[in-house]
Coordinates of C-alpha atoms (C1' of nucleotides) in Angstrom, one line a residue:
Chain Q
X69 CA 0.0 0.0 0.0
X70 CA 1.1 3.5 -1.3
X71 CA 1.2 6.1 1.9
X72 CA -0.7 8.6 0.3
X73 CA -0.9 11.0 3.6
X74 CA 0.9 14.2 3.3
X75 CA 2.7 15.1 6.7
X76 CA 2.9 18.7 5.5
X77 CA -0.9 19.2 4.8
X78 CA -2.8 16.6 6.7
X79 CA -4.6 15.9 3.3
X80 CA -5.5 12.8 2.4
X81 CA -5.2 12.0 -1.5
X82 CA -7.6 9.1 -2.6
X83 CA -5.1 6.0 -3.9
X84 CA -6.0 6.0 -7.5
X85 CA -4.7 9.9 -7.6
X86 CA -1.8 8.7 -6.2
X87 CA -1.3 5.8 -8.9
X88 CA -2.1 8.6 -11.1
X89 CA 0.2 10.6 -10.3
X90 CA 3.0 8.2 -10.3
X91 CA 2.0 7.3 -13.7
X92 CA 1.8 10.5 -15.1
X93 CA 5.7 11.1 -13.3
X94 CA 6.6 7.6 -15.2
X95 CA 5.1 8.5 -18.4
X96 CA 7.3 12.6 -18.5
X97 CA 10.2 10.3 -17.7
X98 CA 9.8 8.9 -20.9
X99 CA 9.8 5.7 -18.7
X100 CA 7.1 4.5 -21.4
X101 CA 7.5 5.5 -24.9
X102 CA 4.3 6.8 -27.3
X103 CA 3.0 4.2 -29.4
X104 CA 4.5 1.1 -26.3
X105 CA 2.3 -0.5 -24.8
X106 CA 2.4 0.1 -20.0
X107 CA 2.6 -3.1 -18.3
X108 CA -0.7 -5.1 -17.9
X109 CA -3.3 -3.5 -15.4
X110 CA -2.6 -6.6 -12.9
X111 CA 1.1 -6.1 -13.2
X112 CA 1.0 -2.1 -12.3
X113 CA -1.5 -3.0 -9.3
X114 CA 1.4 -5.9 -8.1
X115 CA 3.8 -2.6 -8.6
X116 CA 1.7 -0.1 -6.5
X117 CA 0.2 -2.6 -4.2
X118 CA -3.3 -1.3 -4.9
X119 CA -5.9 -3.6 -6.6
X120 CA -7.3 -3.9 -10.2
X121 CA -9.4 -1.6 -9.6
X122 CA -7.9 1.5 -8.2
X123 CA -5.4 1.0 -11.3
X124 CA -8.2 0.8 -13.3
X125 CA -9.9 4.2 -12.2
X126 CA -6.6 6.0 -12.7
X127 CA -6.1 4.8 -16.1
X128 CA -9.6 5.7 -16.8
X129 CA -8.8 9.6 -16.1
X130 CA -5.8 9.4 -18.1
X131 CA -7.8 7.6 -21.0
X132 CA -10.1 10.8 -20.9
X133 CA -7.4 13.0 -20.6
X134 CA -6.3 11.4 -24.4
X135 CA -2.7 10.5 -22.8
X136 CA -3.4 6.9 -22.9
X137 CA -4.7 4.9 -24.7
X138 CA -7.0 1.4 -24.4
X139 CA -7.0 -1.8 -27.0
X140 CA -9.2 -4.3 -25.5
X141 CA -7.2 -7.5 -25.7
X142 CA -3.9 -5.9 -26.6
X143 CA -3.0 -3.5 -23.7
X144 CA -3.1 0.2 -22.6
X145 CA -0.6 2.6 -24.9
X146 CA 0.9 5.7 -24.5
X147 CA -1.0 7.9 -27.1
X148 CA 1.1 8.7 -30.0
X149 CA 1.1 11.6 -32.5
X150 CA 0.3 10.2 -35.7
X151 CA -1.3 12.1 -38.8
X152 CA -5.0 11.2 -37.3
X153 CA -4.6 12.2 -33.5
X154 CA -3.3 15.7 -34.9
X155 CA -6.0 16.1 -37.3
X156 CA -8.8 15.0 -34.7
X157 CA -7.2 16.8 -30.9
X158 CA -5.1 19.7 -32.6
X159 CA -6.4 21.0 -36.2
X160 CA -10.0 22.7 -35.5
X161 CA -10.1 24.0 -38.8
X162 CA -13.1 22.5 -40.7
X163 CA -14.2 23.7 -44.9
X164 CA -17.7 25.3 -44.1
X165 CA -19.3 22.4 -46.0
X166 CA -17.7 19.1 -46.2
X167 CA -15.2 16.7 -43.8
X168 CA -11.9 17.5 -42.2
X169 CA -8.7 17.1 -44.5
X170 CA -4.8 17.0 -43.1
X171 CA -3.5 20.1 -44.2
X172 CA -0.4 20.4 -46.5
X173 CA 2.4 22.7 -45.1
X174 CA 5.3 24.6 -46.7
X175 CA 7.9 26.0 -44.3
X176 CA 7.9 30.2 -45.0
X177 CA 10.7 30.8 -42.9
X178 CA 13.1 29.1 -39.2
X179 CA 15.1 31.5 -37.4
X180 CA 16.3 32.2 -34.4
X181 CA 15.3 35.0 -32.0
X182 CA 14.4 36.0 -28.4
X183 CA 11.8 36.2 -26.2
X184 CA 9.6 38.8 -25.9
X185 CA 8.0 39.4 -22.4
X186 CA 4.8 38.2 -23.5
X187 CA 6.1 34.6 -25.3
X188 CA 8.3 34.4 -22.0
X189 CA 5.1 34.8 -19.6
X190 CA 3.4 32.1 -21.5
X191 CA 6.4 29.9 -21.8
X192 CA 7.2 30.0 -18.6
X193 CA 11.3 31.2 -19.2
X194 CA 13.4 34.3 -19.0
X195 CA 12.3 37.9 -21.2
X196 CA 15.3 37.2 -24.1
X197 CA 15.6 33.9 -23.2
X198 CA 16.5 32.2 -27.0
X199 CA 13.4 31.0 -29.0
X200 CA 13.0 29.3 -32.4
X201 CA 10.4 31.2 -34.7
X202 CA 9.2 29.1 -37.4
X203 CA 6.6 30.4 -39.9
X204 CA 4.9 28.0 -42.0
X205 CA 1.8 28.2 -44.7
X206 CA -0.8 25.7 -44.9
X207 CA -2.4 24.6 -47.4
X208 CA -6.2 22.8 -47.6
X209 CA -7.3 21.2 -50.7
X210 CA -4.4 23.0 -52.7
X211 CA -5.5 26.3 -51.3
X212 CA -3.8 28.4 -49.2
X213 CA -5.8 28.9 -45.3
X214 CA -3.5 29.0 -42.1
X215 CA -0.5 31.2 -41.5
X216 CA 1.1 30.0 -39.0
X217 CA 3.8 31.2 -36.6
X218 CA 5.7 29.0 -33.8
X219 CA 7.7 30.1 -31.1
X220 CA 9.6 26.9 -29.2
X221 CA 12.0 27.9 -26.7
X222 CA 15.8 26.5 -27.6
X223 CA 16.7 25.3 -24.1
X224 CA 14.1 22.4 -25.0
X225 CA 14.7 22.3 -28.3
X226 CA 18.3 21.8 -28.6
X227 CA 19.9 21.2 -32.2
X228 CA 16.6 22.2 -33.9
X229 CA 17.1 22.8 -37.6
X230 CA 15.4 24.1 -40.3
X231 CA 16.5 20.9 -41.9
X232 CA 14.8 18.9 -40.0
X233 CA 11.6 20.5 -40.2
X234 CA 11.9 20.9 -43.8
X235 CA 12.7 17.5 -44.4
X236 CA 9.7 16.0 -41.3
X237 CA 7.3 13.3 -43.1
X238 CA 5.7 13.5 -40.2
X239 CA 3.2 16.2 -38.2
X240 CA 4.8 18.6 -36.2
X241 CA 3.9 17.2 -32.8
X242 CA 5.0 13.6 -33.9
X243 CA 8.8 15.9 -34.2
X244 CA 8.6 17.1 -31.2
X245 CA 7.5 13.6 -29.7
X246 CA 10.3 11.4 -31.9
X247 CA 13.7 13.9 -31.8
X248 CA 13.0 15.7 -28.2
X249 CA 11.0 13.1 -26.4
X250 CA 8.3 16.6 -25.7
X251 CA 4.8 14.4 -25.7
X252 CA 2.2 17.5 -26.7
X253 CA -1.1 16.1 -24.5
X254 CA -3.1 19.4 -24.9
X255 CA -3.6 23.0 -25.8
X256 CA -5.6 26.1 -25.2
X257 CA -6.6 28.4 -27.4
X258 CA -8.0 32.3 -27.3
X259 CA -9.5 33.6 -31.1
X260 CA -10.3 37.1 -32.2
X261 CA -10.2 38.9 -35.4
X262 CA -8.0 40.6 -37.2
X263 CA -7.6 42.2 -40.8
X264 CA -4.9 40.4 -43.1
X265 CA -1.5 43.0 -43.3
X266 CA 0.2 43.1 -46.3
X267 CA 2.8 40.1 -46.1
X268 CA -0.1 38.0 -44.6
X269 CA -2.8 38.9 -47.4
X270 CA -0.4 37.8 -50.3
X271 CA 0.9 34.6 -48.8
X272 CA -2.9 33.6 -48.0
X273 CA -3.7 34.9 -51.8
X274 CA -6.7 37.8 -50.1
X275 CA -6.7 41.5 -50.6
X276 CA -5.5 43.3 -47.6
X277 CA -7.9 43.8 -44.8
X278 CA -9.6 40.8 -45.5
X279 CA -10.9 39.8 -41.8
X280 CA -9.5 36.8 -40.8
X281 CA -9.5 34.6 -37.7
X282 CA -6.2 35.0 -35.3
X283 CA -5.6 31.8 -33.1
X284 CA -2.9 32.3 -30.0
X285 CA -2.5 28.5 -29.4
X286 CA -0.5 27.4 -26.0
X287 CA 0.4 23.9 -26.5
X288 CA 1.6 22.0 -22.9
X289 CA 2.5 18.5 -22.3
X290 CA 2.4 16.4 -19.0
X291 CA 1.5 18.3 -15.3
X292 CA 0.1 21.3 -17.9
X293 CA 4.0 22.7 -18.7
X294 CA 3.9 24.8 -21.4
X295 CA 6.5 23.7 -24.7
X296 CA 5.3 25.5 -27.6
X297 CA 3.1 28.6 -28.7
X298 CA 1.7 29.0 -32.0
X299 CA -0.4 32.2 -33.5
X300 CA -2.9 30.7 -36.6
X301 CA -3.9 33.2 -39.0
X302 CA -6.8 31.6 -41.0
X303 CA -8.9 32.8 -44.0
X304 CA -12.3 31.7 -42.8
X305 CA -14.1 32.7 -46.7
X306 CA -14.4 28.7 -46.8
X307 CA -13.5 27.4 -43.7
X308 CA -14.4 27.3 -40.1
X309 CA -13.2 26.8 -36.9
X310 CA -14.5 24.1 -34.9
X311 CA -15.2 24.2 -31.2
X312 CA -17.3 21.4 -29.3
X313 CA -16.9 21.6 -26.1
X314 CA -18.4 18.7 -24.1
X315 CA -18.3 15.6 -26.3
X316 CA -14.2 14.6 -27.0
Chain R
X261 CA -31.5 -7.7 -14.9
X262 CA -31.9 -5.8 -18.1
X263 CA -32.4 -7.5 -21.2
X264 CA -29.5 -5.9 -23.1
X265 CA -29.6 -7.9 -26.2
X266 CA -31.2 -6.9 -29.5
X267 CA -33.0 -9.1 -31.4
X268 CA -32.1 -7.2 -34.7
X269 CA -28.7 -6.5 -34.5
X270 CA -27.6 -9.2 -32.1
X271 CA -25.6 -6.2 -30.6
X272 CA -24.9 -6.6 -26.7
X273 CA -24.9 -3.2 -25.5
X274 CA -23.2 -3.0 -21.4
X275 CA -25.8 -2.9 -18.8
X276 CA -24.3 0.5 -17.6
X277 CA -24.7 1.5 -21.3
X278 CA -28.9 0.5 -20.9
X279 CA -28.8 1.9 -17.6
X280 CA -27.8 5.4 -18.9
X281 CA -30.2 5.3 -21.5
X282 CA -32.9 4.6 -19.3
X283 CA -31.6 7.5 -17.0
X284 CA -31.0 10.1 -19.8
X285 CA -34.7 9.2 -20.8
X286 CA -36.1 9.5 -17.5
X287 CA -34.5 13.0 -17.6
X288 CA -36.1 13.5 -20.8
X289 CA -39.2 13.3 -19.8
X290 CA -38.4 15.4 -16.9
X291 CA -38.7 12.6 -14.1
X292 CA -36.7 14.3 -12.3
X293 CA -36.2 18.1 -12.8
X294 CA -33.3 20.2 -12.5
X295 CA -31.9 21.2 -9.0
X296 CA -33.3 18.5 -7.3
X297 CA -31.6 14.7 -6.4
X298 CA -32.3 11.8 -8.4
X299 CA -33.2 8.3 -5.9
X300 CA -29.8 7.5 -4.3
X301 CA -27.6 4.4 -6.0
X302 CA -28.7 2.2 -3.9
X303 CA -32.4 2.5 -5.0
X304 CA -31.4 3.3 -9.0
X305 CA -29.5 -0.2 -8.3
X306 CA -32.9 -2.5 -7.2
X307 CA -34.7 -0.4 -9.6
X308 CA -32.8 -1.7 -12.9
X309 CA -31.8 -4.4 -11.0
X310 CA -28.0 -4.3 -11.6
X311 CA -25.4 -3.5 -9.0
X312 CA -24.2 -0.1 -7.7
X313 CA -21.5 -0.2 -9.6
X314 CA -23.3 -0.5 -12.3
X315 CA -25.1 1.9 -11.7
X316 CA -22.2 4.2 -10.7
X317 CA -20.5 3.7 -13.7
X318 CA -23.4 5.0 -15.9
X319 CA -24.0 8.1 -13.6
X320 CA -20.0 8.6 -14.0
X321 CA -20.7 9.2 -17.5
X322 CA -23.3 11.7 -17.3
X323 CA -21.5 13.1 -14.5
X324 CA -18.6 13.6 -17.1
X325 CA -20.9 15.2 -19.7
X326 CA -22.3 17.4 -17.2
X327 CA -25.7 16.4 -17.3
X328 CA -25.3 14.9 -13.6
X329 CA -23.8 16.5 -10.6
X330 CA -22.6 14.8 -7.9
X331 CA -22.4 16.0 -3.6
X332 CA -21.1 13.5 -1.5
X333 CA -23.2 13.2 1.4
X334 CA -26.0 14.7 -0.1
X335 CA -27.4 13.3 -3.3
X336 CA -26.8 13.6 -6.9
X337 CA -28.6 16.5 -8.5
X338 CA -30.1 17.3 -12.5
X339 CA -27.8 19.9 -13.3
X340 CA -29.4 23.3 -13.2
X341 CA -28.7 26.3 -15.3
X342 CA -28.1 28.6 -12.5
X343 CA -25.8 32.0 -14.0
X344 CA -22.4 30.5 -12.9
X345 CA -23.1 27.7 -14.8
X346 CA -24.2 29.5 -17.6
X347 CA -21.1 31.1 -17.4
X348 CA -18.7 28.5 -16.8
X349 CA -19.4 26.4 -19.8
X350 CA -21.6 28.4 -22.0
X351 CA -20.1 31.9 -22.5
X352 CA -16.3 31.5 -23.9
X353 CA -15.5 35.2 -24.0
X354 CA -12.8 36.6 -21.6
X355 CA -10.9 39.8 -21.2
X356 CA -7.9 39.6 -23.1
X357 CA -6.3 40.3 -19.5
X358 CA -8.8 39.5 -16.2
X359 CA -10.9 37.3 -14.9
X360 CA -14.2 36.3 -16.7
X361 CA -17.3 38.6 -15.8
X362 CA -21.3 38.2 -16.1
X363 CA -22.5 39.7 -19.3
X364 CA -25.3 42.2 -19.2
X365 CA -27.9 41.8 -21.4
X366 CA -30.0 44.2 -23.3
X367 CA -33.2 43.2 -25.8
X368 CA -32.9 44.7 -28.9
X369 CA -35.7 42.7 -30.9
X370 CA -38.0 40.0 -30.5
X371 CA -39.8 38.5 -33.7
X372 CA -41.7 35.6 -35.7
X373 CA -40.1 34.5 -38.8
X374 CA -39.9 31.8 -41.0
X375 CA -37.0 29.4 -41.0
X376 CA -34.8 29.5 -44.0
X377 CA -33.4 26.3 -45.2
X378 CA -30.2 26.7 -43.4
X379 CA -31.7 27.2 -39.9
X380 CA -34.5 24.8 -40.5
X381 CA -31.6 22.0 -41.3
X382 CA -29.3 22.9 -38.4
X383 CA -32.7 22.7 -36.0
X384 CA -34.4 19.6 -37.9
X385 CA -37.4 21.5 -38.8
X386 CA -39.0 21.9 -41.8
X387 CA -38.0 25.0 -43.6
X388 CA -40.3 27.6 -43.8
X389 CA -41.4 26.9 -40.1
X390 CA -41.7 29.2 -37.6
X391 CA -39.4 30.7 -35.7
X392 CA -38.4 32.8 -33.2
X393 CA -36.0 35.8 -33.8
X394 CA -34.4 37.2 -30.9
X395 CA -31.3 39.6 -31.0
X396 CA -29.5 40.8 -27.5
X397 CA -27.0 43.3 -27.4
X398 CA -24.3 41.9 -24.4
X399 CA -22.6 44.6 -22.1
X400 CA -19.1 43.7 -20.3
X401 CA -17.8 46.3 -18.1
X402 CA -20.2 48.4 -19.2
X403 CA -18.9 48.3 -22.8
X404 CA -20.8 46.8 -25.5
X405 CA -19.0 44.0 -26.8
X406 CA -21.4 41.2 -28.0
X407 CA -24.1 41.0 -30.6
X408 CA -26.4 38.0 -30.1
X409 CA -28.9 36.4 -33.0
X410 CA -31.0 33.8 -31.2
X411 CA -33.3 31.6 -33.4
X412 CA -36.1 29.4 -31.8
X413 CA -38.5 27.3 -33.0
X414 CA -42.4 28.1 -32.3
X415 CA -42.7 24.6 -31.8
X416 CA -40.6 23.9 -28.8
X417 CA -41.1 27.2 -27.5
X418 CA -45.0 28.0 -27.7
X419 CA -46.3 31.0 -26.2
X420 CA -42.8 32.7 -25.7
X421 CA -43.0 36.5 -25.5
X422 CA -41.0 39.5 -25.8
X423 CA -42.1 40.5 -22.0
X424 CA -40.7 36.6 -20.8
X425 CA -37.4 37.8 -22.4
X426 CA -37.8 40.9 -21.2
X427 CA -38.4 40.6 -17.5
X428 CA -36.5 37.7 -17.0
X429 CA -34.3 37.7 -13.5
X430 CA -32.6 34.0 -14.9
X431 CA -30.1 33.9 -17.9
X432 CA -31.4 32.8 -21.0
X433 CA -31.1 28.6 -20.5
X434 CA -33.1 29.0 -17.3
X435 CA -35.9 30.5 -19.1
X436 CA -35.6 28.1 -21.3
X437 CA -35.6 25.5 -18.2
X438 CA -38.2 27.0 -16.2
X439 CA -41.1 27.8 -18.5
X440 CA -40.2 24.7 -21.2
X441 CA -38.9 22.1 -20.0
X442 CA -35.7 22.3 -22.0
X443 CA -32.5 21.6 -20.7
X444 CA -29.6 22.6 -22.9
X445 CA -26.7 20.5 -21.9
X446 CA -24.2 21.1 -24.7
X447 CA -23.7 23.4 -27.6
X448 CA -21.1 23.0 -30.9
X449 CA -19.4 26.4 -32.0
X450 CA -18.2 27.4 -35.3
X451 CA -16.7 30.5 -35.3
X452 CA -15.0 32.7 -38.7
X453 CA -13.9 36.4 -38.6
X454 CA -16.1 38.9 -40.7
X455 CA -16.6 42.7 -40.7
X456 CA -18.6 44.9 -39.1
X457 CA -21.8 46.3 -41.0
X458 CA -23.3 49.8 -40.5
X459 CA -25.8 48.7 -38.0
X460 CA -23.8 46.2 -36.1
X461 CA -20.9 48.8 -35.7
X462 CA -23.2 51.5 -34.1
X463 CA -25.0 48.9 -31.6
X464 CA -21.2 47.7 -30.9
X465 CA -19.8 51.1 -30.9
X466 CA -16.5 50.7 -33.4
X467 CA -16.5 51.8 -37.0
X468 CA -18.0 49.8 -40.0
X469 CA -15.3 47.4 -41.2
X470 CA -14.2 46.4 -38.0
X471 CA -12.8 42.9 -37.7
X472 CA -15.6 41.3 -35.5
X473 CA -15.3 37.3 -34.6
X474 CA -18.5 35.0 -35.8
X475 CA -20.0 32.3 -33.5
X476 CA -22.3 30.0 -34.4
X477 CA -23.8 28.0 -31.9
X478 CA -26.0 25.2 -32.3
X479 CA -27.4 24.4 -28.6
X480 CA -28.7 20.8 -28.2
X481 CA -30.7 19.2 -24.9
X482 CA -31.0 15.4 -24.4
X483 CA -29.8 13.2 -27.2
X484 CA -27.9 15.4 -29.3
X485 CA -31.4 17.2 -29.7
X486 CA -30.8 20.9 -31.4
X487 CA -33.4 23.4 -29.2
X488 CA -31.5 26.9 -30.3
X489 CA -29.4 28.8 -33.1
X490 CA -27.3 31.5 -31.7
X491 CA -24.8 34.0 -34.1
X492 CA -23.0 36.2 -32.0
X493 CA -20.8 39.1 -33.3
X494 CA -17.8 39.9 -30.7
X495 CA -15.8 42.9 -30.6
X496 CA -12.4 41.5 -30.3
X497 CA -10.6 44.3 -29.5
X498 CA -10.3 43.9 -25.7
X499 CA -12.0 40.4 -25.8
X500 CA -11.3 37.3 -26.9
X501 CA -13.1 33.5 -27.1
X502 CA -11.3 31.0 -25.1
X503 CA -11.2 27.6 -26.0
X504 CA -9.5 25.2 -23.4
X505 CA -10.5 21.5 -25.4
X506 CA -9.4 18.5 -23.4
X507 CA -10.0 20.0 -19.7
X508 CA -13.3 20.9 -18.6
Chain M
dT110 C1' -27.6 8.8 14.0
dA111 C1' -28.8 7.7 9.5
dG112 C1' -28.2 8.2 4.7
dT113 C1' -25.6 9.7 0.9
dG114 C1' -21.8 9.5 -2.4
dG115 C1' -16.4 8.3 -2.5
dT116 C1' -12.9 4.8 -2.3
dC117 C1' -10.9 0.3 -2.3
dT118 C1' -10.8 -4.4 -2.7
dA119 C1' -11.4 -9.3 -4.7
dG120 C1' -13.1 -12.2 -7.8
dA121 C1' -15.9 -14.0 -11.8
dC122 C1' -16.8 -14.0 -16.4
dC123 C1' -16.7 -12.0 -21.2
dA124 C1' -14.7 -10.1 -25.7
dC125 C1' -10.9 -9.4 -28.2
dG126 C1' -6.2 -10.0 -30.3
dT127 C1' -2.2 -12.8 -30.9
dG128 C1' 0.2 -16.9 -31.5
Chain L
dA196 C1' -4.6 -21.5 -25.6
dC197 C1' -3.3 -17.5 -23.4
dG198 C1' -3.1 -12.7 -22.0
dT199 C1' -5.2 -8.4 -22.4
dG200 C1' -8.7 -5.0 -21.3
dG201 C1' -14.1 -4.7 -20.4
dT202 C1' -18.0 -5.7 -17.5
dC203 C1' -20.5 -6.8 -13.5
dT204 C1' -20.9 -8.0 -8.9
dA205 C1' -20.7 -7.8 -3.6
dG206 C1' -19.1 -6.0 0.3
dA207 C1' -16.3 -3.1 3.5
dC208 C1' -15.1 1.2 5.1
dC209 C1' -14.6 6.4 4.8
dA210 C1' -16.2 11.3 4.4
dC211 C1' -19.7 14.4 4.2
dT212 C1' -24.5 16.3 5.1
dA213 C1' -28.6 16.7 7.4
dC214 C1' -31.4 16.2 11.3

DNA sequence: TAGTGGTCTAGACCACGTG
DNA sequence: ACGTGGTCTAGACCACTAC
């Protein structure tokens, strides 16, 4: 049995927070890789000394969190970013008629620059701290849609090149995942509008001061830490962004 | 027990799968009505003859989407559209720096139409049925910031009057509670950028060809039912929609 | 004190995927 | 055939609320 009693605080944390807790601790330590599958159920309740059960109901909050990941028969797996996760938990952008497409993206621009006091708030390091900016344009149905820009901090992103991300067959997050072991598990987003500058209008092919939707994305990974921000631009003449709240 | 097998699929639905049917149409029906505790598990257990577990599991779910709310010691209550709820998950605008506030509403117009064949799809009506029009004008701070479009249909809402609108005490989902029965429970959001027209800009106070975000919201009650169209027009200028999927 | 939901356990059986 | 997660049960004890 796990002494989940806090001398400190007197609280008393339920078990299956606990197991949670350890788990989530496990899974940033990269002690479980995406796409692996944990040990069985029985075997983590032999680890923690807790039953089936209490294993169970921490999984189960992990499961809705989208960090895990259930295959009757096979096993529980750490959630991995391929094409169809991105598309589904991380692309909201939707044609105003029709299904959701992967977008297609051409890299505008990778440099290197440093943190304004803003970025640095939301990133959680040091004003002028070093940051990658990448800039990229994507396209939807051979159209172009989404500017966007992405501001990663260097101190996780060591050795980043524009190489790499040029070269990527893969989504962005899957990148991150496979090169810095940085496991993207959620975002928030704030929209407003915004007229299309100059530069903006003629990459996304619209006259300047065309309204289009601006999208201040904070992307975090385990305990809620913050590893990437991202500002969208979109054209929405043909698209939409898509916000459902309470189902997924 | 239930009989969860059907004879013309051959399907085998899970017991707590039945067992939240059977609760989600008991609340349907408005068996039990918002605000006040539903039987304890013990007696939902002999009723469907299944375990508590069982019938904890299926209350977890409803729990999850909201519909349920859960106070240990005291019972588990029909969630009730009180204003913090309201605001909690049904408003998404925040200041671009502070807390979130309690809108102020002010009605601008109240009037019968006829559903075009956009509305009529979105609500399942038949187009060309009436409707409701309803448009609000939302204060924050003081400052007029939203623009709201509301589109009911006569059907659902007989007898609904500018004065109910008018004089109401409750936000908008109570009144829709209170005098109809109908308990919104979620609500899908589409939102694009656009600009201001000449009447939309003097109500908001900001000059014609403003950037102004676009929100359409279909609200739906029990069973993915759609009860209410909304379009709001938001200033953005100070504001901004906040979209946290994957918490909440 | 009694009743409620919250946690934890232990075990049985089923459905699914792999070999 | 075996191991995995999925379902369902039954019971014990705890924490909180109301009276």
């Amino acid at each position: 049995m796990i002494d989940t009693s806090s001398a400190e605080t007197g609280t008393q944390l339920p078990l299956y927070k606990e197991v949670k807790r350890l788990l989530t601790m496990s899974l940033a330590e990269g002690e479980w890789q995406p796409g692996v599958a944990l040990p069985s159920e029985t075997r983590l309740g032999e680890r923690f000394r807790v039953s089936i059960g209490t294993v169970r109901k921490a999984i189960d909050e992990l499961v809705a969190e989208r960090i895990l990941v259930r295959h009757q028969g096979r096993g529980t797996y750490v959630a991995s970013h391929n094409a169809r996760r991105t598309l589904f938990h991380f692309f909201h952008i939707v044609p105003a008629s029709g299904g959701k497409e992967p977008p297609q993206t051409e890299l505008l621009s990778f440099e290197r620059a440093k943190a304004g006091a803003n970025d640095a708030a939301r990133l959680n390091i040091a004003p002028g701290a070093p940051v990658f900016r990448i800039r990229n344009l994507l396209r939807l149905a051979d159209r172009p849609v989404v500017l966007d820009e992405i501001t990663l901090p260097v101190e996780r992103f060591r050795g980043l090149s524009e190489k790499m991300f040029r070269e990527r067959d893969s989504t962005i997050y899957q990148l991150y995942q496979e090169r810095y072991s940085i496991n993207v598990v959620r975002s928030a987003e704030r929209l407003s509008a915004t007229l299309a500058d100059r530069p903006s209008a003629k990459l996304l092919q619209v006259a300047a001061g065309t309204p289009l939707l601006r999208i201040n994305r904070t992307a975090l990974t385990y305990h809620n830490v913050p590893v990437e921000l991202r500002t969208s631009l979109v054209n929405t003449a043909d698209h939409e962004y898509f916000s459902d709240l309470g189902k997924n």
